[in-house]
Amino acid sequence: MQSDALFSLGEPAGAPSAPAGSGGADGFTEVGPDSPLPVRMRPANLDELVGQEHLLAPGAPLRQLVSGGAPMSVILWGPPGSGKTTIAHLVARATDRRFVAMSALSAGVKDVRAVIDSARRQRRSGGPQTVLFIDEVHRFSKTQQDSLLAAVEDRTVTLLAATTENPYFSVISPLLSRCVLLTLQPLDDEAVRGLLRRAVTDERGLGGALALEPAAED
């Protein structure tokens, strides 16, 4: 998967300029009319999130994370397609926190430290809190994960990490112990059916330009 297909590295203040074509102000690639259908149809708020009802109770950690009600670091663990990157989008756009997104496929310790240094300067100057989203965090080496520990512990950054691998084996224990672990479930047939119907009718998607026969929907 191309790392820049979903998001690009948000640049901290004072860091070198990003390559041409990097993402929007929240660290994610801008969504346009020519974006792929799944990208255009990403939920705009938690009420549109499908298939994770066990995480959506009032006051639940996921709602607190999106609302910014509590500065907690979170690891999202779930299979591909369960909504981990979608949740990151909701966090990025729901509050006035500074949001930086990176992929462990392409980022290194230097990138992580640049974000942490920038977040520390922001905090000292009374600027917004920084949320650091790391996709595929299990691909970070132990050294790379170690580089996050102090900043997560003293809340220089609020970490939001996503993984498809069991974090009890793929994330170092000190980092895991400093985060709330949220387990996402795979979408069942009814959840996928609901998403399909929304994409066919919603103006962000196909806008009712076609209709699906029941057999085709199945």
Coordinates of N, CA and C in Angstrom, one line a residue:
M1 N 0.9 -1.2 0.0 CA 0.0 0.0 0.0 C 0.9 1.2 0.0
Q2 N 0.6 2.2 -0.8 CA 1.3 3.4 -0.8 C 1.0 4.2 0.4
S3 N 2.0 4.6 1.2 CA 1.7 5.3 2.4 C 1.1 6.7 2.2
D4 N 1.3 7.3 1.0 CA 0.7 8.6 0.8 C -0.7 8.5 0.2
A5 N -1.2 7.3 0.1 CA -2.5 7.1 -0.5 C -3.6 7.6 0.5
L6 N -3.2 7.4 1.8 CA -4.2 7.8 2.9 C -3.8 9.1 3.6
F7 N -2.5 9.3 3.8 CA -2.1 10.4 4.5 C -0.6 10.7 4.2
S8 N -0.2 11.9 4.5 CA 1.2 12.2 4.4 C 1.7 12.8 5.7
L9 N 3.0 12.8 5.8 CA 3.6 13.3 7.1 C 3.3 14.8 7.2
G10 N 2.6 15.2 8.3 CA 2.5 16.6 8.6 C 3.8 17.2 9.1
E11 N 4.1 18.4 8.7 CA 5.4 18.9 9.0 C 5.3 19.8 10.3
P12 N 6.2 19.5 11.3 CA 6.3 20.3 12.4 C 6.9 21.6 12.1
A13 N 6.6 22.6 13.0 CA 7.2 23.9 12.8 C 8.7 23.8 12.8
G14 N 9.3 24.5 11.9 CA 10.8 24.5 11.8 C 11.4 23.3 11.1
A15 N 10.6 22.3 10.7 CA 11.1 21.2 10.0 C 11.3 21.5 8.6
P16 N 12.1 20.6 7.9 CA 12.3 20.8 6.4 C 11.0 20.8 5.7
S17 N 10.9 21.4 4.6 CA 9.7 21.4 3.8 C 9.3 20.1 3.3
A18 N 8.0 19.8 3.3 CA 7.5 18.5 2.8 C 7.7 18.4 1.3
P19 N 7.7 17.2 0.8 CA 7.8 17.1 -0.7 C 6.5 17.6 -1.3
A20 N 6.5 18.0 -2.5 CA 5.3 18.5 -3.2 C 4.3 17.4 -3.2
G21 N 3.0 17.7 -3.0 CA 2.0 16.7 -3.0 C 1.6 16.2 -1.7
S22 N 2.2 16.8 -0.6 CA 1.9 16.3 0.8 C 0.5 16.7 1.1
G23 N 0.0 16.2 2.3 CA -1.4 16.3 2.6 C -1.8 17.7 3.0
G24 N -3.1 17.7 3.5 CA -3.7 19.0 3.9 C -3.2 19.4 5.3
A25 N -3.9 20.4 5.9 CA -3.5 21.0 7.1 C -3.5 20.0 8.3
D26 N -4.4 19.0 8.2 CA -4.5 18.1 9.3 C -3.6 16.9 9.1
G27 N -2.7 16.9 8.1 CA -1.8 15.8 7.9 C -2.3 14.7 7.0
F28 N -3.5 14.8 6.5 CA -4.1 13.8 5.6 C -4.2 14.4 4.2
T29 N -4.2 13.5 3.2 CA -4.4 13.9 1.9 C -5.8 14.6 1.7
E30 N -5.8 15.7 1.0 CA -7.1 16.4 0.8 C -8.0 15.5 0.0
V31 N -9.3 15.5 0.3 CA -10.3 14.7 -0.4 C -10.9 15.6 -1.5
G32 N -10.9 15.1 -2.7 CA -11.5 15.8 -3.8 C -12.5 15.0 -4.5
P33 N -13.2 15.6 -5.5 CA -14.2 14.8 -6.3 C -13.7 13.6 -7.0
D34 N -12.4 13.6 -7.3 CA -11.8 12.5 -8.0 C -11.1 11.5 -7.1
S35 N -11.3 11.7 -5.7 CA -10.8 10.7 -4.8 C -11.5 9.4 -4.9
P36 N -10.9 8.3 -4.5 CA -11.6 7.0 -4.6 C -12.8 7.1 -3.7
L37 N -13.8 6.3 -4.1 CA -15.1 6.3 -3.4 C -15.0 6.0 -1.9
P38 N -14.2 5.0 -1.4 CA -14.0 4.8 0.0 C -13.5 6.1 0.8
V39 N -12.6 6.8 0.1 CA -12.1 8.0 0.7 C -13.1 9.1 0.8
R40 N -13.9 9.3 -0.2 CA -15.0 10.3 -0.2 C -16.0 9.9 0.9
M41 N -16.2 8.6 1.1 CA -17.3 8.2 2.0 C -16.8 8.0 3.5
R42 N -15.7 8.4 3.8 CA -15.2 8.3 5.2 C -16.2 9.0 6.1
P43 N -16.6 8.5 7.3 CA -17.5 9.1 8.2 C -17.1 10.5 8.6
A44 N -18.0 11.4 8.6 CA -17.7 12.8 9.0 C -17.8 13.0 10.5
N45 N -18.4 12.1 11.2 CA -18.5 12.1 12.7 C -18.7 10.7 13.2
L46 N -18.6 10.6 14.5 CA -18.7 9.3 15.2 C -20.1 8.6 14.9
D47 N -21.1 9.4 14.7 CA -22.4 8.8 14.5 C -22.5 8.1 13.1
E48 N -21.6 8.4 12.2 CA -21.5 7.7 10.9 C -20.6 6.5 11.0
L49 N -19.9 6.3 12.1 CA -19.0 5.1 12.2 C -19.8 3.9 12.3
V50 N -19.4 2.8 11.6 CA -20.2 1.6 11.5 C -19.4 0.4 12.0
G51 N -20.1 -0.4 12.8 CA -19.5 -1.7 13.2 C -18.7 -1.7 14.5
Q52 N -18.6 -0.6 15.2 CA -17.8 -0.6 16.4 C -18.7 -0.1 17.6
E53 N -19.9 -0.6 17.7 CA -20.8 -0.1 18.7 C -20.3 -0.3 20.1
H54 N -19.5 -1.3 20.3 CA -18.9 -1.6 21.7 C -18.0 -0.5 22.1
L55 N -17.6 0.4 21.2 CA -16.7 1.4 21.6 C -17.3 2.8 21.6
L56 N -18.6 2.8 21.3 CA -19.3 4.1 21.1 C -20.3 4.5 22.2
A57 N -20.2 3.9 23.4 CA -21.1 4.2 24.5 C -20.7 5.7 25.0
P58 N -21.7 6.4 25.5 CA -21.4 7.7 26.1 C -20.3 7.6 27.1
G59 N -19.3 8.5 27.0 CA -18.2 8.5 27.9 C -17.1 7.5 27.6
A60 N -17.3 6.7 26.6 CA -16.3 5.6 26.3 C -15.0 6.3 25.8
P61 N -13.9 5.6 25.9 CA -12.6 6.2 25.5 C -12.5 6.7 24.1
L62 N -13.2 6.0 23.2 CA -13.2 6.5 21.8 C -13.9 7.8 21.7
R63 N -15.0 8.0 22.3 CA -15.7 9.3 22.3 C -14.8 10.4 22.9
Q64 N -14.2 10.1 24.0 CA -13.3 11.0 24.7 C -12.1 11.4 23.8
L65 N -11.6 10.4 23.1 CA -10.5 10.6 22.2 C -10.9 11.6 21.0
V66 N -12.0 11.4 20.4 CA -12.5 12.2 19.3 C -12.8 13.6 19.8
S67 N -13.5 13.7 20.9 CA -13.9 15.0 21.4 C -12.8 15.8 22.0
G68 N -11.7 15.1 22.4 CA -10.6 15.9 23.0 C -10.9 16.1 24.5
G69 N -11.9 15.3 25.0 CA -12.3 15.5 26.4 C -11.2 15.0 27.4
A70 N -10.3 14.1 27.0 CA -9.3 13.7 27.9 C -8.0 13.4 27.0
P71 N -6.9 13.9 27.5 CA -5.6 13.7 26.7 C -5.0 12.3 26.9
M72 N -5.7 11.3 26.4 CA -5.2 9.9 26.6 C -4.5 9.4 25.3
S73 N -3.5 8.7 25.4 CA -2.9 8.0 24.3 C -3.5 6.7 24.0
V74 N -3.8 6.3 22.8 CA -4.6 5.2 22.4 C -3.9 4.4 21.3
I75 N -4.0 3.0 21.5 CA -3.6 2.1 20.4 C -4.9 1.5 19.9
L76 N -5.1 1.6 18.6 CA -6.2 1.0 17.9 C -5.8 -0.4 17.3
W77 N -6.3 -1.5 17.7 CA -6.0 -2.8 17.2 C -7.2 -3.4 16.5
G78 N -7.0 -3.7 15.2 CA -8.1 -4.4 14.5 C -7.6 -4.8 13.1
P79 N -8.4 -5.6 12.4 CA -8.1 -6.1 11.1 C -8.2 -4.9 10.1
P80 N -7.6 -5.1 8.9 CA -7.8 -4.1 7.8 C -9.2 -3.9 7.5
G81 N -9.6 -2.6 7.3 CA -11.0 -2.3 7.0 C -11.9 -2.1 8.1
S82 N -11.4 -2.1 9.4 CA -12.3 -2.0 10.5 C -12.5 -0.6 11.0
G83 N -11.7 0.4 10.4 CA -12.0 1.8 10.7 C -10.9 2.5 11.5
K84 N -9.7 2.0 11.6 CA -8.6 2.6 12.4 C -8.2 4.0 11.8
T85 N -8.0 4.0 10.5 CA -7.6 5.3 9.8 C -8.8 6.2 9.8
T86 N -10.0 5.7 9.7 CA -11.2 6.6 9.8 C -11.3 7.3 11.1
I87 N -11.0 6.5 12.2 CA -11.0 7.1 13.5 C -9.9 8.2 13.6
A88 N -8.8 8.0 13.0 CA -7.7 9.0 13.0 C -8.2 10.3 12.3
H89 N -8.9 10.1 11.2 CA -9.5 11.3 10.5 C -10.5 12.0 11.4
L90 N -11.3 11.3 12.1 CA -12.3 12.0 13.0 C -11.5 12.8 14.1
V91 N -10.5 12.2 14.7 CA -9.7 12.9 15.7 C -9.1 14.1 15.1
A92 N -8.5 14.0 13.9 CA -7.9 15.1 13.3 C -8.8 16.3 13.0
R93 N -10.0 16.1 12.8 CA -10.9 17.1 12.3 C -12.0 17.6 13.4
A94 N -12.0 16.9 14.5 CA -13.0 17.2 15.5 C -12.6 18.2 16.5
T95 N -11.3 18.5 16.7 CA -10.9 19.4 17.7 C -9.9 20.4 17.2
D96 N -9.5 21.3 18.1 CA -8.5 22.3 17.6 C -7.1 21.9 18.0
R97 N -6.9 20.6 18.3 CA -5.5 20.1 18.5 C -4.7 20.0 17.2
R98 N -3.4 20.2 17.4 CA -2.5 20.0 16.2 C -2.4 18.6 16.0
F99 N -2.5 18.2 14.7 CA -2.5 16.7 14.3 C -1.4 16.5 13.3
V100 N -0.6 15.5 13.6 CA 0.5 15.0 12.7 C 0.3 13.6 12.4
A101 N 0.3 13.2 11.2 CA 0.1 11.8 10.8 C 1.3 11.3 10.1
M102 N 1.7 10.1 10.4 CA 2.9 9.4 9.7 C 2.6 7.9 9.7
S103 N 3.3 7.3 8.8 CA 3.3 5.8 8.6 C 4.6 5.2 9.0
A104 N 4.5 4.2 9.8 CA 5.8 3.5 10.2 C 6.4 2.8 9.1
L105 N 5.8 2.7 7.9 CA 6.4 2.1 6.7 C 7.5 3.1 6.2
S106 N 7.3 4.4 6.4 CA 8.3 5.3 5.8 C 8.9 6.3 6.8
A107 N 8.4 6.4 8.0 CA 9.0 7.3 9.0 C 10.0 6.6 9.8
G108 N 11.0 7.4 10.4 CA 12.0 6.9 11.2 C 12.1 7.7 12.5
V109 N 13.1 7.4 13.3 CA 13.3 8.0 14.6 C 13.5 9.5 14.4
K110 N 14.2 9.9 13.3 CA 14.4 11.4 13.0 C 13.1 12.1 12.9
D111 N 12.1 11.5 12.2 CA 10.8 12.1 12.0 C 10.0 12.2 13.3
V112 N 10.1 11.1 14.1 CA 9.4 11.1 15.4 C 10.0 12.2 16.3
R113 N 11.3 12.3 16.3 CA 11.9 13.3 17.2 C 11.6 14.7 16.8
A114 N 11.5 14.9 15.4 CA 11.2 16.3 14.9 C 9.8 16.7 15.4
V115 N 8.8 15.7 15.3 CA 7.5 16.0 15.8 C 7.5 16.3 17.3
I116 N 8.2 15.5 18.1 CA 8.2 15.7 19.5 C 8.8 17.0 19.9
D117 N 9.9 17.4 19.2 CA 10.6 18.7 19.5 C 9.7 19.8 19.2
S118 N 8.9 19.7 18.1 CA 8.0 20.8 17.7 C 6.8 20.8 18.7
A119 N 6.4 19.7 19.1 CA 5.2 19.6 20.1 C 5.7 20.2 21.4
R120 N 6.9 20.0 21.8 CA 7.4 20.6 23.1 C 7.5 22.1 23.0
R121 N 7.9 22.6 21.8 CA 8.0 24.1 21.7 C 6.6 24.7 21.7
Q122 N 5.7 24.0 21.0 CA 4.3 24.4 21.0 C 3.7 24.5 22.4
R123 N 4.0 23.5 23.2 CA 3.4 23.4 24.6 C 4.0 24.5 25.4
R124 N 5.3 24.8 25.3 CA 6.0 25.8 26.1 C 5.5 27.2 25.8
S125 N 5.1 27.4 24.5 CA 4.6 28.7 24.1 C 3.1 28.8 24.2
G126 N 2.4 27.9 24.9 CA 1.0 27.9 25.1 C 0.2 27.6 23.9
G127 N 0.8 26.9 22.9 CA 0.1 26.5 21.7 C -0.8 25.2 21.9
P128 N -1.4 24.8 20.8 CA -2.3 23.6 20.9 C -1.6 22.3 21.2
Q129 N -2.3 21.4 21.8 CA -1.8 20.1 22.1 C -1.5 19.3 20.8
T130 N -0.5 18.5 20.7 CA -0.2 17.7 19.5 C -0.7 16.3 19.6
V131 N -1.4 15.8 18.6 CA -1.8 14.4 18.5 C -0.9 13.8 17.4
L132 N -0.2 12.8 17.7 CA 0.7 12.1 16.7 C 0.0 10.8 16.4
F133 N -0.4 10.6 15.1 CA -1.0 9.4 14.6 C 0.1 8.6 13.9
I134 N 0.3 7.4 14.3 CA 1.3 6.5 13.6 C 0.5 5.2 13.1
D135 N 0.5 5.1 11.8 CA -0.2 3.9 11.2 C 0.9 2.8 11.2
E136 N 0.4 1.5 11.3 CA 1.3 0.3 11.2 C 2.4 0.4 12.3
V137 N 2.0 0.8 13.5 CA 3.0 1.1 14.5 C 3.8 -0.2 14.8
H138 N 3.3 -1.4 14.5 CA 4.0 -2.6 14.8 C 5.3 -2.7 13.9
R139 N 5.3 -1.9 12.8 CA 6.5 -2.0 12.0 C 7.7 -1.2 12.5
F140 N 7.4 -0.4 13.6 CA 8.5 0.3 14.2 C 9.4 -0.7 15.0
S141 N 10.7 -0.5 14.9 CA 11.6 -1.3 15.7 C 11.5 -0.9 17.2
K142 N 12.1 -1.7 18.1 CA 12.1 -1.4 19.5 C 12.7 -0.1 19.8
T143 N 13.8 0.3 19.1 CA 14.4 1.6 19.2 C 13.5 2.7 18.8
Q144 N 12.8 2.5 17.7 CA 11.8 3.6 17.3 C 10.7 3.7 18.2
Q145 N 10.2 2.6 18.8 CA 9.1 2.7 19.8 C 9.6 3.4 21.1
D146 N 10.9 3.0 21.4 CA 11.5 3.6 22.6 C 11.5 5.2 22.5
S147 N 11.7 5.7 21.3 CA 11.8 7.1 21.1 C 10.6 7.9 21.5
L148 N 9.4 7.1 21.6 CA 8.2 7.8 21.9 C 7.9 7.8 23.4
L149 N 8.6 7.0 24.2 CA 8.1 6.8 25.6 C 8.1 8.0 26.4
A150 N 9.2 8.8 26.4 CA 9.2 10.0 27.3 C 8.1 11.0 26.9
A151 N 7.9 11.2 25.6 CA 7.0 12.2 25.2 C 5.5 11.8 25.5
V152 N 5.3 10.5 25.4 CA 3.9 10.0 25.7 C 3.7 10.1 27.2
E153 N 4.7 9.7 28.0 CA 4.6 9.7 29.4 C 4.3 11.1 30.0
D154 N 5.0 12.1 29.5 CA 4.8 13.4 30.0 C 3.8 14.2 29.2
R155 N 3.1 13.6 28.3 CA 2.1 14.1 27.5 C 2.5 15.3 26.6
T156 N 3.8 15.3 26.2 CA 4.2 16.2 25.2 C 3.4 16.0 23.9
V157 N 3.2 14.7 23.6 CA 2.3 14.3 22.5 C 1.2 13.4 23.0
T158 N 0.1 13.4 22.4 CA -0.9 12.3 22.6 C -0.8 11.4 21.5
L159 N -0.4 10.1 21.8 CA -0.2 9.2 20.7 C -1.5 8.5 20.3
L160 N -1.7 8.4 19.0 CA -2.8 7.6 18.5 C -2.1 6.6 17.5
A161 N -2.1 5.4 17.8 CA -1.4 4.4 17.0 C -2.3 3.3 16.5
A162 N -2.1 2.8 15.3 CA -2.9 1.8 14.7 C -2.1 0.6 14.3
T163 N -2.6 -0.6 14.5 CA -1.9 -1.8 14.2 C -2.9 -2.9 13.9
T164 N -2.5 -3.8 12.9 CA -3.2 -5.0 12.6 C -2.7 -6.2 13.4
E165 N -1.5 -6.0 14.0 CA -0.9 -7.1 14.7 C -1.2 -7.0 16.2
N166 N -1.2 -8.2 16.9 CA -1.5 -8.2 18.3 C -0.4 -7.3 19.1
P167 N -0.9 -6.2 19.7 CA 0.1 -5.3 20.3 C 0.8 -5.9 21.5
Y168 N 0.3 -7.0 22.1 CA 1.0 -7.6 23.2 C 2.3 -8.3 22.7
F169 N 2.4 -8.5 21.4 CA 3.6 -9.1 20.9 C 4.4 -8.1 20.0
S170 N 3.7 -7.1 19.5 CA 4.3 -6.2 18.5 C 4.6 -4.8 19.0
V171 N 4.1 -4.4 20.2 CA 4.4 -3.1 20.8 C 5.1 -3.4 22.1
I172 N 6.2 -2.6 22.4 CA 6.9 -2.8 23.6 C 6.1 -2.5 24.8
S173 N 6.3 -3.3 25.9 CA 5.5 -3.2 27.1 C 5.4 -1.8 27.7
P174 N 6.5 -1.1 27.8 CA 6.4 0.2 28.4 C 5.5 1.2 27.6
L175 N 5.5 1.1 26.3 CA 4.6 1.9 25.5 C 3.2 1.5 25.6
L176 N 3.0 0.2 25.6 CA 1.6 -0.3 25.7 C 1.0 0.0 27.0
S177 N 1.8 0.0 28.1 CA 1.3 0.3 29.4 C 0.9 1.8 29.6
R178 N 1.4 2.7 28.7 CA 1.1 4.1 28.7 C -0.1 4.5 27.8
C179 N -0.7 3.5 27.2 CA -1.8 3.7 26.3 C -3.1 2.9 26.6
V180 N -4.2 3.5 26.2 CA -5.4 2.7 26.3 C -5.6 1.9 25.0
L181 N -5.8 0.6 25.1 CA -5.9 -0.3 24.0 C -7.4 -0.5 23.6
L182 N -7.7 -0.1 22.4 CA -9.1 -0.3 21.9 C -9.1 -1.3 20.8
T183 N -9.9 -2.4 20.9 CA -9.9 -3.5 19.9 C -11.1 -3.3 19.0
L184 N -10.8 -3.1 17.7 CA -11.9 -3.0 16.7 C -12.2 -4.3 16.2
Q185 N -13.5 -4.5 15.9 CA -14.0 -5.8 15.4 C -14.1 -5.7 13.8
P186 N -14.0 -6.8 13.1 CA -14.2 -6.8 11.7 C -15.7 -6.5 11.4
L187 N -15.9 -5.9 10.3 CA -17.3 -5.5 9.9 C -18.1 -6.8 9.5
D188 N -19.3 -6.9 10.0 CA -20.1 -8.1 9.6 C -20.8 -7.7 8.3
D189 N -21.6 -8.7 7.7 CA -22.3 -8.5 6.5 C -23.2 -7.3 6.5
E190 N -24.0 -7.2 7.6 CA -25.0 -6.1 7.7 C -24.3 -4.7 7.7
A191 N -23.1 -4.6 8.4 CA -22.4 -3.4 8.4 C -21.9 -3.0 7.0
V192 N -21.4 -4.0 6.3 CA -20.9 -3.7 5.0 C -22.1 -3.3 4.1
R193 N -23.2 -4.0 4.2 CA -24.4 -3.7 3.4 C -24.8 -2.2 3.7
G194 N -24.8 -1.8 4.9 CA -25.2 -0.4 5.3 C -24.2 0.6 4.6
L195 N -22.9 0.3 4.6 CA -22.0 1.2 4.0 C -22.2 1.2 2.5
L196 N -22.5 0.1 1.9 CA -22.7 0.0 0.5 C -23.9 0.9 0.1
R197 N -25.0 0.7 0.8 CA -26.2 1.5 0.5 C -26.0 3.0 0.7
R198 N -25.2 3.4 1.7 CA -24.9 4.8 1.9 C -24.1 5.3 0.8
A199 N -23.1 4.6 0.3 CA -22.2 5.0 -0.8 C -23.0 5.2 -2.1
V200 N -24.1 4.4 -2.3 CA -24.9 4.5 -3.5 C -25.8 5.7 -3.5
T201 N -26.3 6.1 -2.3 CA -27.3 7.1 -2.2 C -26.7 8.5 -1.8
D202 N -25.6 8.5 -1.0 CA -25.1 9.7 -0.5 C -24.4 10.6 -1.6
E203 N -24.6 11.9 -1.5 CA -24.0 12.8 -2.5 C -22.5 12.8 -2.5
R204 N -21.9 12.4 -1.4 CA -20.4 12.3 -1.4 C -20.0 11.1 -2.2
G205 N -20.9 10.1 -2.4 CA -20.6 8.9 -3.2 C -21.2 9.0 -4.6
L206 N -22.1 8.1 -4.9 CA -22.7 8.0 -6.2 C -24.0 8.8 -6.4
G207 N -24.5 9.4 -5.3 CA -25.6 10.3 -5.3 C -26.8 9.7 -6.0
G208 N -27.1 8.4 -5.9 CA -28.3 7.8 -6.5 C -28.2 7.7 -8.0
A209 N -27.0 7.7 -8.5 CA -26.9 7.6 -10.0 C -27.1 6.2 -10.5
L210 N -27.1 5.3 -9.5 CA -27.4 3.9 -9.9 C -28.1 3.2 -8.8
A211 N -28.8 2.1 -9.1 CA -29.4 1.3 -8.0 C -28.9 -0.1 -8.1
L212 N -28.8 -0.8 -7.0 CA -28.4 -2.2 -6.9 C -29.5 -3.1 -6.8
E213 N -29.6 -4.1 -7.6 CA -30.5 -5.2 -7.4 C -30.1 -6.0 -6.2
P214 N -31.1 -6.6 -5.4 CA -30.7 -7.4 -4.2 C -29.6 -8.4 -4.5
A215 N -29.7 -9.1 -5.6 CA -28.7 -10.1 -5.9 C -27.3 -9.5 -6.0
A216 N -27.2 -8.3 -6.7 CA -25.9 -7.7 -6.9 C -25.4 -7.2 -5.5
E217 N -26.3 -6.7 -4.7 CA -25.9 -6.2 -3.4 C -25.3 -7.3 -2.5
D218 N -26.0 -8.5 -2.6 CA -25.5 -9.7 -1.9 C -24.1 -10.0 -2.4

